[in-house]
Structures are given as C-alpha cells and as structure tokens.
Amino acid sequence: MDLARRMFMGQLARLAAGASLVPLATVAEAAINDQPPRRGGDPTKRYAMLIDLRRCIGCQACTVSCHLENDAPLGKFRTIVSQYEVDDPETSDMSTFFLPRLCNHCDNPPCVPVCPVQATYQQEDGIVVVDAERCVGCAYCVQACPYDARFINDKTQTADKCTFCTHRLEAGLLPACVESCVGGARIIGDLNDPESTIARMIAEHRDELQVLQPEKGTLPHVFYLGMDERFVDRPEAFASIWEIRGTDNEELHYEFSGH
C-alpha cells in the first residue's frame, strides 16, 4: 500500500471511530480476551526476554543500536532506558534506577484484537509484529498498549515497535539491543528449551522476577530481575536521548539528557 493511500485510510479509520474520544480505550479493554489465531513464526519456540536490572548501567547502548538497526525516525524509539532518582526507604539516600522498556510481547496482547485490518498479529513463537503493508496507521494499537511501547512511524505512517529483531533471530543472531548491552543485562531465548540461558535463569530466580503492570492480565514476556517494586505500576518517564536540530530545524544528532 503506497504512503498516500495509507495516510488516507488511516484518516478514515480515525474519523470513523473518533480516535480522540474515550470509547477507544473501552474498545481496547473489551477486546483483550478476543485474540485472533497466531500465524507465522516457529510454533516450537516461545521467545521471551529477561532484563537483569542489577547489571544495567543506563549507558543507552541498547537504545542507540536498536535505533540504527531498525531505522527508526528521530525522536521515536523501539526501546528506551528510563532513568529515575529514587530514595532508599531505610536511609533516605538518593540513588539512580534504570528501567529498560520495550514491547512486552504479551501472551494476551491488547494491541492485536483492536487492529481493524489484522496488521498487528502474534506469531506462534510469541513475538508480536506489525505487517507494514497492511497497516493503515489508525493508531488503535498504540492506544491499546499499556506499556507505551508503540508509535506511529513518521516515515512510513504505520505502527512501529520492538519485534525482538525477528530478522536477526531468524538469521541466528541476537537482537541489536542484546548484542550491544555492555553489562550483559538483556537475555533473550526460547522458554520451551529448558537448557536455554533464559529458561535456567527463570527457574533459578522465579520468586524474584517481576513484570510491568501484571494486573492488566496481558501476561508480559519481558521479565525483570532486581526490580524496585515502586516501578511495577505504570511509570512516567521519557527517553534519555533527545534529538538536536540546527537553526534551520535540520536534524543534526542525538545527545544524552541529564534526567
């Protein structure tokens, strides 16, 4: 589908449903248990990611490598590392807490059933992807995602998000964010393989692992080890990388913010 037609179809979809109105959230919640059949991917695998927050140093290597690998528009990110200043409840000392965030590739993804053209779907290996050829950019899935993991790509006018770098996994490579993590904080693998690193770590740390917003019933498959319980609910933070523009508003480069 060419860009002009996609934009036109997206505008029609937004007008038809009143995308700026409250009922969209109701539609997303109502459809959460009405998942269409999974398609594509390896049915023998179930991919997941474990993020060891004890090893994350907030360097943003994952954010940058993902951005370059997937050619995301400036100011839009498939994964970010949010940075917080937190106080120790016992000593009141301040410290920095880093929280990597990305699509959670849920077992019950609310973004899938709200797509009017089935452009967003879940593969049999659990990875949630977007068919850019079908997507009309209506942003229903963006609003349905409780993890702020989706955005409309300014270049393609279609929904965009983390895909666990499926193109790399299929080639026997690690996702860009995992490969570039200097602290080794990101572990990806097949939960159906009991000998995989992620399966062994989940078995070892099962009582310590947490997911974001478990009350949503989405069954996230991004697990956190070393999570501060204050951040299990929806945190509000922004990417620690900002785009820099020149006097003529031309895109120049990125720099790290201090927050």
PDB file of C-alpha atoms in Angstrom:
ATOM      1  CA  MET A   1       0.000   0.000   0.000  1.00  0.00           C
ATOM      2  CA  ASP A   2       1.513   3.361  -1.008  1.00  0.00           C
ATOM      3  CA  LEU A   3       2.035   6.109   1.562  1.00  0.00           C
ATOM      4  CA  ALA A   4      -0.700   8.436   0.271  1.00  0.00           C
ATOM      5  CA  ARG A   5      -3.322   5.682   0.372  1.00  0.00           C
ATOM      6  CA  ARG A   6      -2.164   4.549   3.801  1.00  0.00           C
ATOM      7  CA  MET A   7      -2.488   8.080   5.195  1.00  0.00           C
ATOM      8  CA  PHE A   8      -5.953   8.439   3.649  1.00  0.00           C
ATOM      9  CA  MET A   9      -7.127   5.109   5.065  1.00  0.00           C
ATOM     10  CA  GLY A  10      -5.708   5.983   8.442  1.00  0.00           C
ATOM     11  CA  GLN A  11      -7.576   9.286   8.485  1.00  0.00           C
ATOM     12  CA  LEU A  12     -10.814   7.498   7.594  1.00  0.00           C
ATOM     13  CA  ALA A  13     -10.293   4.979  10.370  1.00  0.00           C
ATOM     14  CA  ARG A  14      -9.638   7.702  12.925  1.00  0.00           C
ATOM     15  CA  LEU A  15     -12.709   9.657  11.835  1.00  0.00           C
ATOM     16  CA  ALA A  16     -14.920   6.572  11.863  1.00  0.00           C
ATOM     17  CA  ALA A  17     -14.043   5.611  15.401  1.00  0.00           C
ATOM     18  CA  GLY A  18     -13.409   9.042  16.857  1.00  0.00           C
ATOM     19  CA  ALA A  19      -9.833   8.236  17.821  1.00  0.00           C
ATOM     20  CA  SER A  20      -9.574  11.206  20.161  1.00  0.00           C
ATOM     21  CA  LEU A  21     -12.573  10.091  22.209  1.00  0.00           C
ATOM     22  CA  VAL A  22     -12.701   7.984  25.369  1.00  0.00           C
ATOM     23  CA  PRO A  23     -14.532   4.971  23.861  1.00  0.00           C
ATOM     24  CA  LEU A  24     -11.327   3.822  22.140  1.00  0.00           C
ATOM     25  CA  ALA A  25      -9.915   2.782  25.493  1.00  0.00           C
ATOM     26  CA  THR A  26     -13.123   0.879  26.167  1.00  0.00           C
ATOM     27  CA  VAL A  27     -12.814  -0.920  22.834  1.00  0.00           C
ATOM     28  CA  ALA A  28      -9.242  -1.915  23.634  1.00  0.00           C
ATOM     29  CA  GLU A  29     -10.157  -3.318  27.038  1.00  0.00           C
ATOM     30  CA  ALA A  30     -13.233  -5.127  25.744  1.00  0.00           C
ATOM     31  CA  ALA A  31     -11.240  -6.897  23.046  1.00  0.00           C
ATOM     32  CA  ILE A  32      -8.350  -8.025  25.220  1.00  0.00           C
ATOM     33  CA  ASN A  33      -9.612 -11.616  25.548  1.00  0.00           C
ATOM     34  CA  ASP A  34     -10.684 -11.973  21.931  1.00  0.00           C
ATOM     35  CA  GLN A  35      -7.351 -12.883  20.399  1.00  0.00           C
ATOM     36  CA  PRO A  36      -7.218 -13.970  16.744  1.00  0.00           C
ATOM     37  CA  PRO A  37      -5.201 -17.094  15.825  1.00  0.00           C
ATOM     38  CA  ARG A  38      -1.427 -16.730  15.820  1.00  0.00           C
ATOM     39  CA  ARG A  39       0.323 -17.060  12.495  1.00  0.00           C
ATOM     40  CA  GLY A  40       3.883 -17.365  11.251  1.00  0.00           C
ATOM     41  CA  GLY A  41       6.969 -17.958  13.331  1.00  0.00           C
ATOM     42  CA  ASP A  42       8.262 -21.224  14.775  1.00  0.00           C
ATOM     43  CA  PRO A  43       5.492 -22.980  16.758  1.00  0.00           C
ATOM     44  CA  THR A  44       8.082 -24.986  18.717  1.00  0.00           C
ATOM     45  CA  LYS A  45       9.544 -21.840  20.318  1.00  0.00           C
ATOM     46  CA  ARG A  46       8.345 -19.226  22.782  1.00  0.00           C
ATOM     47  CA  TYR A  47      10.692 -16.255  22.850  1.00  0.00           C
ATOM     48  CA  ALA A  48      10.991 -14.036  25.920  1.00  0.00           C
ATOM     49  CA  MET A  49      13.457 -11.568  27.380  1.00  0.00           C
ATOM     50  CA  LEU A  50      14.837 -11.288  30.896  1.00  0.00           C
ATOM     51  CA  ILE A  51      16.382  -7.976  31.932  1.00  0.00           C
ATOM     52  CA  ASP A  52      18.752  -8.129  34.897  1.00  0.00           C
ATOM     53  CA  LEU A  53      18.437  -4.628  36.339  1.00  0.00           C
ATOM     54  CA  ARG A  54      21.370  -5.321  38.639  1.00  0.00           C
ATOM     55  CA  ARG A  55      23.581  -5.210  35.544  1.00  0.00           C
ATOM     56  CA  CYS A  56      22.011  -2.258  33.698  1.00  0.00           C
ATOM     57  CA  ILE A  57      24.197   0.855  33.871  1.00  0.00           C
ATOM     58  CA  GLY A  58      21.937   3.121  31.823  1.00  0.00           C
ATOM     59  CA  CYS A  59      24.504   3.578  29.046  1.00  0.00           C
ATOM     60  CA  GLN A  60      21.796   3.659  26.332  1.00  0.00           C
ATOM     61  CA  ALA A  61      23.828   1.390  24.024  1.00  0.00           C
ATOM     62  CA  CYS A  62      20.666  -0.690  23.561  1.00  0.00           C
ATOM     63  CA  THR A  63      18.623   2.364  22.604  1.00  0.00           C
ATOM     64  CA  VAL A  64      21.152   3.551  20.040  1.00  0.00           C
ATOM     65  CA  SER A  65      21.860   0.129  18.491  1.00  0.00           C
ATOM     66  CA  CYS A  66      18.126  -0.592  18.167  1.00  0.00           C
ATOM     67  CA  HIS A  67      17.545   2.788  16.564  1.00  0.00           C
ATOM     68  CA  LEU A  68      20.277   2.204  13.991  1.00  0.00           C
ATOM     69  CA  GLU A  69      19.336  -1.415  13.311  1.00  0.00           C
ATOM     70  CA  ASN A  70      15.674  -0.639  12.691  1.00  0.00           C
ATOM     71  CA  ASP A  71      15.996   2.823  11.106  1.00  0.00           C
ATOM     72  CA  ALA A  72      13.534   4.470  13.475  1.00  0.00           C
ATOM     73  CA  PRO A  73      12.679   8.160  12.951  1.00  0.00           C
ATOM     74  CA  LEU A  74      14.446  10.726  15.102  1.00  0.00           C
ATOM     75  CA  GLY A  75      12.730  11.091  18.441  1.00  0.00           C
ATOM     76  CA  LYS A  76      10.978   7.685  18.221  1.00  0.00           C
ATOM     77  CA  PHE A  77      12.342   4.587  19.935  1.00  0.00           C
ATOM     78  CA  ARG A  78      11.521   0.883  19.955  1.00  0.00           C
ATOM     79  CA  THR A  79      13.318   0.566  23.263  1.00  0.00           C
ATOM     80  CA  ILE A  80      14.437   3.139  25.800  1.00  0.00           C
ATOM     81  CA  VAL A  81      16.086   3.158  29.205  1.00  0.00           C
ATOM     82  CA  SER A  82      14.178   5.434  31.550  1.00  0.00           C
ATOM     83  CA  GLN A  83      16.202   6.970  34.365  1.00  0.00           C
ATOM     84  CA  TYR A  84      14.844   7.802  37.803  1.00  0.00           C
ATOM     85  CA  GLU A  85      16.138   9.278  41.017  1.00  0.00           C
ATOM     86  CA  VAL A  86      14.853   7.146  43.900  1.00  0.00           C
ATOM     87  CA  ASP A  87      15.233   7.326  47.642  1.00  0.00           C
ATOM     88  CA  ASP A  88      16.190   4.438  49.887  1.00  0.00           C
ATOM     89  CA  PRO A  89      13.190   3.945  52.243  1.00  0.00           C
ATOM     90  CA  GLU A  90      15.543   2.986  55.080  1.00  0.00           C
ATOM     91  CA  THR A  91      18.336   5.553  54.728  1.00  0.00           C
ATOM     92  CA  SER A  92      16.624   8.240  52.593  1.00  0.00           C
ATOM     93  CA  ASP A  93      19.762   8.296  50.421  1.00  0.00           C
ATOM     94  CA  MET A  94      19.171   9.058  46.747  1.00  0.00           C
ATOM     95  CA  SER A  95      20.268   6.697  44.008  1.00  0.00           C
ATOM     96  CA  THR A  96      19.676   6.215  40.282  1.00  0.00           C
ATOM     97  CA  PHE A  97      17.382   3.500  38.967  1.00  0.00           C
ATOM     98  CA  PHE A  98      17.440   2.469  35.313  1.00  0.00           C
ATOM     99  CA  LEU A  99      14.421   0.794  33.739  1.00  0.00           C
ATOM    100  CA  PRO A 100      14.766  -0.554  30.175  1.00  0.00           C
ATOM    101  CA  ARG A 101      11.405  -0.581  28.406  1.00  0.00           C
ATOM    102  CA  LEU A 102      10.171  -2.162  25.192  1.00  0.00           C
ATOM    103  CA  CYS A 103       7.289  -4.182  23.769  1.00  0.00           C
ATOM    104  CA  ASN A 104       6.450  -6.936  26.250  1.00  0.00           C
ATOM    105  CA  HIS A 105       5.377  -9.479  23.599  1.00  0.00           C
ATOM    106  CA  CYS A 106       2.479 -10.475  25.818  1.00  0.00           C
ATOM    107  CA  ASP A 107       0.706 -13.813  25.670  1.00  0.00           C
ATOM    108  CA  ASN A 108      -2.549 -11.847  25.721  1.00  0.00           C
ATOM    109  CA  PRO A 109      -1.592  -8.708  23.769  1.00  0.00           C
ATOM    110  CA  PRO A 110      -4.288  -5.994  23.823  1.00  0.00           C
ATOM    111  CA  CYS A 111      -2.810  -4.397  20.702  1.00  0.00           C
ATOM    112  CA  VAL A 112      -3.695  -7.342  18.442  1.00  0.00           C
ATOM    113  CA  PRO A 113      -7.506  -7.655  18.571  1.00  0.00           C
ATOM    114  CA  VAL A 114      -8.090  -3.907  18.151  1.00  0.00           C
ATOM    115  CA  CYS A 115      -6.370  -3.768  14.758  1.00  0.00           C
ATOM    116  CA  PRO A 116      -9.150  -3.349  12.149  1.00  0.00           C
ATOM    117  CA  VAL A 117      -7.051  -4.842   9.325  1.00  0.00           C
ATOM    118  CA  GLN A 118      -5.139  -7.519  11.276  1.00  0.00           C
ATOM    119  CA  ALA A 119      -1.842  -5.792  10.548  1.00  0.00           C
ATOM    120  CA  THR A 120      -0.726  -6.354  14.121  1.00  0.00           C
ATOM    121  CA  TYR A 121      -0.542 -10.022  14.953  1.00  0.00           C
ATOM    122  CA  GLN A 122       1.229 -12.512  17.163  1.00  0.00           C
ATOM    123  CA  GLN A 123       3.481 -15.160  15.718  1.00  0.00           C
ATOM    124  CA  GLU A 124       3.363 -18.714  17.003  1.00  0.00           C
ATOM    125  CA  ASP A 125       6.689 -18.112  18.739  1.00  0.00           C
ATOM    126  CA  GLY A 126       5.020 -15.382  20.813  1.00  0.00           C
ATOM    127  CA  ILE A 127       6.595 -12.389  19.093  1.00  0.00           C
ATOM    128  CA  VAL A 128       4.143  -9.590  18.270  1.00  0.00           C
ATOM    129  CA  VAL A 129       4.834  -7.961  14.906  1.00  0.00           C
ATOM    130  CA  VAL A 130       3.326  -5.415  12.510  1.00  0.00           C
ATOM    131  CA  ASP A 131       2.678  -6.031   8.819  1.00  0.00           C
ATOM    132  CA  ALA A 132       3.512  -2.594   7.433  1.00  0.00           C
ATOM    133  CA  GLU A 133       1.915  -3.475   4.102  1.00  0.00           C
ATOM    134  CA  ARG A 134      -1.490  -3.873   5.769  1.00  0.00           C
ATOM    135  CA  CYS A 135      -1.240  -1.204   8.481  1.00  0.00           C
ATOM    136  CA  VAL A 136      -3.297   1.955   7.853  1.00  0.00           C
ATOM    137  CA  GLY A 137      -1.812   3.976  10.709  1.00  0.00           C
ATOM    138  CA  CYS A 138      -5.068   4.296  12.670  1.00  0.00           C
ATOM    139  CA  ALA A 139      -3.133   4.074  15.984  1.00  0.00           C
ATOM    140  CA  TYR A 140      -5.701   1.830  17.697  1.00  0.00           C
ATOM    141  CA  CYS A 141      -2.863  -0.463  18.776  1.00  0.00           C
ATOM    142  CA  VAL A 142      -0.821   2.480  20.048  1.00  0.00           C
ATOM    143  CA  GLN A 143      -3.652   3.454  22.369  1.00  0.00           C
ATOM    144  CA  ALA A 144      -4.348  -0.132  23.433  1.00  0.00           C
ATOM    145  CA  CYS A 145      -0.780  -0.869  24.563  1.00  0.00           C
ATOM    146  CA  PRO A 146      -0.438  -0.277  28.323  1.00  0.00           C
ATOM    147  CA  TYR A 147       3.368  -0.143  28.094  1.00  0.00           C
ATOM    148  CA  ASP A 148       3.744   2.880  25.780  1.00  0.00           C
ATOM    149  CA  ALA A 149       5.738   0.584  23.505  1.00  0.00           C
ATOM    150  CA  ARG A 150       4.209   1.614  20.164  1.00  0.00           C
ATOM    151  CA  PHE A 151       4.315   4.697  17.986  1.00  0.00           C
ATOM    152  CA  ILE A 152       3.338   5.795  14.503  1.00  0.00           C
ATOM    153  CA  ASN A 153       6.445   5.888  12.339  1.00  0.00           C
ATOM    154  CA  ASP A 154       6.725   9.347  10.761  1.00  0.00           C
ATOM    155  CA  LYS A 155       8.451   7.934   7.689  1.00  0.00           C
ATOM    156  CA  THR A 156       6.018   5.117   6.886  1.00  0.00           C
ATOM    157  CA  GLN A 157       2.850   6.347   8.645  1.00  0.00           C
ATOM    158  CA  THR A 158       2.441   2.844  10.087  1.00  0.00           C
ATOM    159  CA  ALA A 159       2.597   1.419  13.594  1.00  0.00           C
ATOM    160  CA  ASP A 160       6.107   0.606  14.786  1.00  0.00           C
ATOM    161  CA  LYS A 161       7.513  -1.216  17.817  1.00  0.00           C
ATOM    162  CA  CYS A 162      10.112  -3.663  19.089  1.00  0.00           C
ATOM    163  CA  THR A 163       9.964  -7.036  17.346  1.00  0.00           C
ATOM    164  CA  PHE A 164      12.792  -8.730  19.279  1.00  0.00           C
ATOM    165  CA  CYS A 165      14.627  -8.165  15.959  1.00  0.00           C
ATOM    166  CA  THR A 166      12.927 -11.156  14.360  1.00  0.00           C
ATOM    167  CA  HIS A 167      15.023 -10.683  11.226  1.00  0.00           C
ATOM    168  CA  ARG A 168      18.151 -11.222  13.311  1.00  0.00           C
ATOM    169  CA  LEU A 169      16.756 -14.158  15.275  1.00  0.00           C
ATOM    170  CA  GLU A 170      15.843 -15.902  12.026  1.00  0.00           C
ATOM    171  CA  ALA A 171      19.462 -15.446  10.905  1.00  0.00           C
ATOM    172  CA  GLY A 172      20.793 -16.941  14.139  1.00  0.00           C
ATOM    173  CA  LEU A 173      21.805 -13.551  15.573  1.00  0.00           C
ATOM    174  CA  LEU A 174      20.908 -11.786  18.793  1.00  0.00           C
ATOM    175  CA  PRO A 175      18.653  -8.708  18.771  1.00  0.00           C
ATOM    176  CA  ALA A 176      20.633  -5.493  18.427  1.00  0.00           C
ATOM    177  CA  CYS A 177      19.860  -4.392  21.984  1.00  0.00           C
ATOM    178  CA  VAL A 178      21.045  -7.705  23.460  1.00  0.00           C
ATOM    179  CA  GLU A 179      24.221  -7.802  21.412  1.00  0.00           C
ATOM    180  CA  SER A 180      25.190  -4.232  22.346  1.00  0.00           C
ATOM    181  CA  CYS A 181      24.418  -4.418  26.082  1.00  0.00           C
ATOM    182  CA  VAL A 182      27.789  -3.810  27.729  1.00  0.00           C
ATOM    183  CA  GLY A 183      26.606  -5.097  31.101  1.00  0.00           C
ATOM    184  CA  GLY A 184      25.008  -8.255  29.743  1.00  0.00           C
ATOM    185  CA  ALA A 185      21.711  -7.182  31.296  1.00  0.00           C
ATOM    186  CA  ARG A 186      19.465  -8.420  28.469  1.00  0.00           C
ATOM    187  CA  ILE A 187      18.953 -12.136  27.949  1.00  0.00           C
ATOM    188  CA  ILE A 188      16.710 -13.464  25.197  1.00  0.00           C
ATOM    189  CA  GLY A 189      15.864 -17.035  24.420  1.00  0.00           C
ATOM    190  CA  ASP A 190      13.376 -19.826  23.984  1.00  0.00           C
ATOM    191  CA  LEU A 191      11.352 -20.662  27.097  1.00  0.00           C
ATOM    192  CA  ASN A 192      10.476 -24.040  25.575  1.00  0.00           C
ATOM    193  CA  ASP A 193      14.140 -25.044  25.713  1.00  0.00           C
ATOM    194  CA  PRO A 194      14.908 -25.957  29.342  1.00  0.00           C
ATOM    195  CA  GLU A 195      18.645 -25.700  28.608  1.00  0.00           C
ATOM    196  CA  SER A 196      18.456 -22.122  27.327  1.00  0.00           C
ATOM    197  CA  THR A 197      20.021 -19.420  29.474  1.00  0.00           C
ATOM    198  CA  ILE A 198      16.719 -17.624  29.958  1.00  0.00           C
ATOM    199  CA  ALA A 199      14.873 -20.801  30.992  1.00  0.00           C
ATOM    200  CA  ARG A 200      17.574 -21.623  33.541  1.00  0.00           C
ATOM    201  CA  MET A 201      17.605 -18.069  34.926  1.00  0.00           C
ATOM    202  CA  ILE A 202      13.826 -18.014  35.264  1.00  0.00           C
ATOM    203  CA  ALA A 203      13.921 -21.325  37.104  1.00  0.00           C
ATOM    204  CA  GLU A 204      16.670 -20.029  39.405  1.00  0.00           C
ATOM    205  CA  HIS A 205      15.120 -16.620  40.142  1.00  0.00           C
ATOM    206  CA  ARG A 206      11.426 -17.399  39.751  1.00  0.00           C
ATOM    207  CA  ASP A 207      10.432 -15.831  43.087  1.00  0.00           C
ATOM    208  CA  GLU A 208      12.394 -12.650  42.353  1.00  0.00           C
ATOM    209  CA  LEU A 209      11.132 -11.925  38.848  1.00  0.00           C
ATOM    210  CA  GLN A 210       8.539  -9.244  38.152  1.00  0.00           C
ATOM    211  CA  VAL A 211       6.686  -7.903  35.130  1.00  0.00           C
ATOM    212  CA  LEU A 212       5.196  -4.488  34.470  1.00  0.00           C
ATOM    213  CA  GLN A 213       1.519  -3.998  35.274  1.00  0.00           C
ATOM    214  CA  PRO A 214       0.622  -7.634  35.970  1.00  0.00           C
ATOM    215  CA  GLU A 215      -2.909  -6.560  36.909  1.00  0.00           C
ATOM    216  CA  LYS A 216      -3.642  -5.855  33.221  1.00  0.00           C
ATOM    217  CA  GLY A 217      -3.771  -9.575  32.505  1.00  0.00           C
ATOM    218  CA  THR A 218      -1.610  -9.213  29.390  1.00  0.00           C
ATOM    219  CA  LEU A 219       0.881 -11.885  30.551  1.00  0.00           C
ATOM    220  CA  PRO A 220       4.053  -9.974  29.563  1.00  0.00           C
ATOM    221  CA  HIS A 221       7.078 -11.935  28.391  1.00  0.00           C
ATOM    222  CA  VAL A 222       9.666  -9.367  29.373  1.00  0.00           C
ATOM    223  CA  PHE A 223      10.775 -10.296  32.878  1.00  0.00           C
ATOM    224  CA  TYR A 224      12.725  -8.061  35.257  1.00  0.00           C
ATOM    225  CA  LEU A 225      15.207  -9.222  37.863  1.00  0.00           C
ATOM    226  CA  GLY A 226      16.089  -6.720  40.580  1.00  0.00           C
ATOM    227  CA  MET A 227      13.009  -4.559  40.035  1.00  0.00           C
ATOM    228  CA  ASP A 228      12.169  -1.828  42.526  1.00  0.00           C
ATOM    229  CA  GLU A 229       8.533  -2.633  43.375  1.00  0.00           C
ATOM    230  CA  ARG A 230       7.633   1.043  43.130  1.00  0.00           C
ATOM    231  CA  PHE A 231       8.015   0.757  39.347  1.00  0.00           C
ATOM    232  CA  VAL A 232       5.803  -2.249  38.697  1.00  0.00           C
ATOM    233  CA  ASP A 233       2.854   0.084  38.050  1.00  0.00           C
ATOM    234  CA  ARG A 234       2.920   2.354  35.035  1.00  0.00           C
ATOM    235  CA  PRO A 235       5.948   4.649  35.385  1.00  0.00           C
ATOM    236  CA  GLU A 236       6.024   8.030  33.746  1.00  0.00           C
ATOM    237  CA  ALA A 237       9.368   8.830  32.175  1.00  0.00           C
ATOM    238  CA  PHE A 238      10.834   9.770  28.850  1.00  0.00           C
ATOM    239  CA  ALA A 239      13.716   8.520  26.747  1.00  0.00           C
ATOM    240  CA  SER A 240      17.105   9.757  27.862  1.00  0.00           C
ATOM    241  CA  ILE A 241      18.094  10.651  24.315  1.00  0.00           C
ATOM    242  CA  TRP A 242      16.948  13.806  22.624  1.00  0.00           C
ATOM    243  CA  GLU A 243      17.229  14.891  19.001  1.00  0.00           C
ATOM    244  CA  ILE A 244      19.229  18.024  18.284  1.00  0.00           C
ATOM    245  CA  ARG A 245      18.267  20.332  15.426  1.00  0.00           C
ATOM    246  CA  GLY A 246      20.114  23.217  13.838  1.00  0.00           C
ATOM    247  CA  THR A 247      18.957  26.780  13.337  1.00  0.00           C
ATOM    248  CA  ASP A 248      17.158  25.725  10.156  1.00  0.00           C
ATOM    249  CA  ASN A 249      15.456  22.866  12.000  1.00  0.00           C
ATOM    250  CA  GLU A 250      17.595  20.300  10.184  1.00  0.00           C
ATOM    251  CA  GLU A 251      18.299  17.069  12.018  1.00  0.00           C
ATOM    252  CA  LEU A 252      21.823  17.037  13.427  1.00  0.00           C
ATOM    253  CA  HIS A 253      22.439  14.325  16.001  1.00  0.00           C
ATOM    254  CA  TYR A 254      21.462  12.920  19.392  1.00  0.00           C
ATOM    255  CA  GLU A 255      22.719  13.803  22.810  1.00  0.00           C
ATOM    256  CA  PHE A 256      22.077  12.290  26.200  1.00  0.00           C
ATOM    257  CA  SER A 257      19.897  14.219  28.593  1.00  0.00           C
ATOM    258  CA  GLY A 258      20.707  14.571  32.244  1.00  0.00           C
ATOM    259  CA  HIS A 259      17.426  13.322  33.677  1.00  0.00           C
TER     260      HIS A 259
END
